[in-house]
Short mmCIF file of C-alpha atoms in Angstrom, two decimals:
data_model
loop_
_atom_site.label_atom_id
_atom_site.label_comp_id
_atom_site.label_asym_id
_atom_site.label_seq_id
_atom_site.Cartn_x
_atom_site.Cartn_y
_atom_site.Cartn_z
CA ARG A 1 125.23 116.55 82.90
CA GLU A 2 126.88 114.74 79.79
CA VAL A 3 129.44 113.43 82.14
CA ILE A 4 126.39 111.69 84.18
CA LEU A 5 124.72 110.90 81.06
CA SER A 6 127.83 109.43 79.60
CA GLU A 7 129.45 107.46 82.56
CA ILE A 8 125.79 105.90 83.72
CA ALA A 9 125.37 104.49 80.42
CA PRO A 10 127.18 101.15 81.13
CA VAL A 11 125.27 100.85 84.47
CA PHE A 12 122.19 100.34 82.15
CA GLY A 13 123.85 98.34 79.36
CA GLU A 14 124.27 100.77 76.77
CA THR A 15 127.12 101.45 74.59
CA SER A 16 127.10 104.68 74.47
CA ALA A 17 125.98 107.93 76.41
CA PHE A 18 122.16 108.82 76.77
CA ALA A 19 121.11 111.56 74.45
CA SER A 20 119.05 113.05 77.23
CA VAL A 21 117.29 113.04 80.81
CA ALA A 22 114.22 111.19 79.05
CA ALA A 23 116.46 108.22 77.24
CA LEU A 24 117.92 107.64 81.32
CA ARG A 25 114.52 107.80 82.65
CA THR A 26 113.03 105.21 80.07
CA ALA A 27 116.25 102.66 80.26
CA ALA A 28 115.85 103.39 84.35
CA SER A 29 111.94 102.56 84.29
CA LYS A 30 112.81 99.33 82.10
CA VAL A 31 115.22 98.08 84.97
CA VAL A 32 112.29 98.73 87.40
CA ASP A 33 110.31 96.92 85.56
CA GLN A 34 112.28 94.02 85.64
CA VAL A 35 113.19 94.10 89.34
CA GLU A 36 109.62 94.41 90.10
CA GLN A 37 108.71 91.64 88.02
CA ARG A 38 111.04 89.33 89.52
CA LEU A 39 109.87 90.24 93.03
CA LYS A 40 106.61 89.18 92.24
CA SER A 41 107.23 85.83 89.96
CA THR A 42 110.23 84.50 92.38
CA PRO A 43 109.00 83.93 95.72
CA GLU A 44 112.15 81.97 96.49
CA MET A 45 114.00 85.19 95.88
CA PRO A 46 116.89 85.24 99.40
CA VAL A 47 115.03 87.74 101.78
CA ILE A 48 117.68 90.44 102.02
CA GLU A 49 117.65 90.34 97.96
CA ALA A 50 113.72 90.65 98.36
CA MET A 51 113.85 93.96 100.48
CA TYR A 52 116.51 95.88 98.56
CA SER A 53 114.17 95.44 95.45
CA MET A 54 111.35 96.58 97.60
CA LYS A 55 113.72 99.73 98.32
CA CYS A 56 114.61 100.10 94.64
CA LEU A 57 110.83 99.94 93.84
CA LYS A 58 109.91 102.62 96.45
CA HIS A 59 113.46 104.81 94.98
CA ALA A 60 111.65 104.37 91.87
CA GLY A 61 108.09 105.83 92.91
CA LYS A 62 106.22 102.13 92.78
CA ASN A 63 104.06 101.15 95.41
CA VAL A 64 104.80 97.77 96.90
CA LYS A 65 102.21 97.74 99.79
CA ASP A 66 99.13 95.69 97.80
CA LEU A 67 102.08 93.42 96.85
CA LEU A 68 103.14 92.53 100.17
CA GLU A 69 100.03 92.31 102.28
CA LYS A 70 98.02 90.22 99.68
CA GLU A 71 100.37 88.42 96.82
CA TRP A 72 103.99 87.93 98.56
CA GLN A 73 104.82 84.83 100.23
CA PRO A 74 108.96 84.48 100.67
CA THR A 75 109.98 81.45 100.20
CA GLY A 76 113.54 81.67 99.70
CA SER A 77 116.28 81.38 101.97
CA PHE A 78 115.52 83.01 105.32
CA ALA A 79 118.64 83.86 107.83
CA LEU A 80 117.75 85.42 111.33
CA LYS A 81 119.59 88.56 110.85
CA GLU A 82 117.94 88.85 107.20
CA CYS A 83 114.55 88.53 108.83
CA GLU A 84 115.38 90.91 111.39
CA LYS A 85 116.17 93.33 108.73
CA MET A 86 112.81 92.77 106.98
CA LEU A 87 111.18 93.40 110.06
CA SER A 88 112.75 96.61 110.82
CA TYR A 89 112.29 98.11 107.18
CA LEU A 90 108.75 96.87 106.95
CA SER A 91 107.97 98.23 110.51
CA ALA A 92 109.54 101.79 109.51
CA GLU A 93 107.97 101.95 106.11
CA PHE A 94 104.52 100.84 106.73
CA GLY A 95 104.14 101.41 110.28
CA LYS A 96 104.05 98.41 113.28
CA ASP A 97 100.24 97.71 112.63
CA SER A 98 100.62 97.24 108.82
CA ALA A 99 99.30 93.74 107.41
CA ALA A 100 102.80 93.41 105.49
CA LEU A 101 104.40 93.37 108.97
CA ASP A 102 101.91 90.96 110.15
CA ARG A 103 102.20 88.72 107.34
CA PHE A 104 106.17 88.67 107.45
CA LYS A 105 105.76 88.27 110.95
CA LYS A 106 104.27 85.24 111.22
CA ARG A 107 106.40 83.70 108.29
CA CYS A 108 109.48 84.14 110.19
CA GLN A 109 107.70 82.44 113.16
CA ASP A 110 107.07 79.76 111.23
CA ILE A 111 110.93 78.99 110.21
CA PHE A 112 112.06 80.46 113.54
CA PRO A 113 109.71 79.18 115.85
CA LEU A 114 111.53 80.61 119.14
CA LEU A 115 111.77 83.38 117.58
CA VAL A 116 110.66 86.81 119.91
CA VAL A 117 109.61 89.75 117.43
CA LYS A 118 110.01 92.80 119.42
CA SER A 119 107.17 95.12 118.48
#
């Protein structure tokens, strides 16, 4: 436990070991809040970076479904492979009938008009 608390500290920008798991959670929640804020305020974020930000928030126990269904409108770099990964992730995470998946499919088809999205 002590080793983990001391070795993980530099990852969160700390110079000394965490005194407790509660201190580690506090530092981690700050990072998660920054990730969430960046996802909400940066529509030009590359799609792949947005996907991993969503995964980070999911593992932290945050719900991004409302953000994806209502607010998030990506305008950043779109690569076909990254769009396919995001479509797969959204389908697995929220289901094939989710509004988040439908919104992202439409956005991908705006960018790649000849894209055939598998259901």
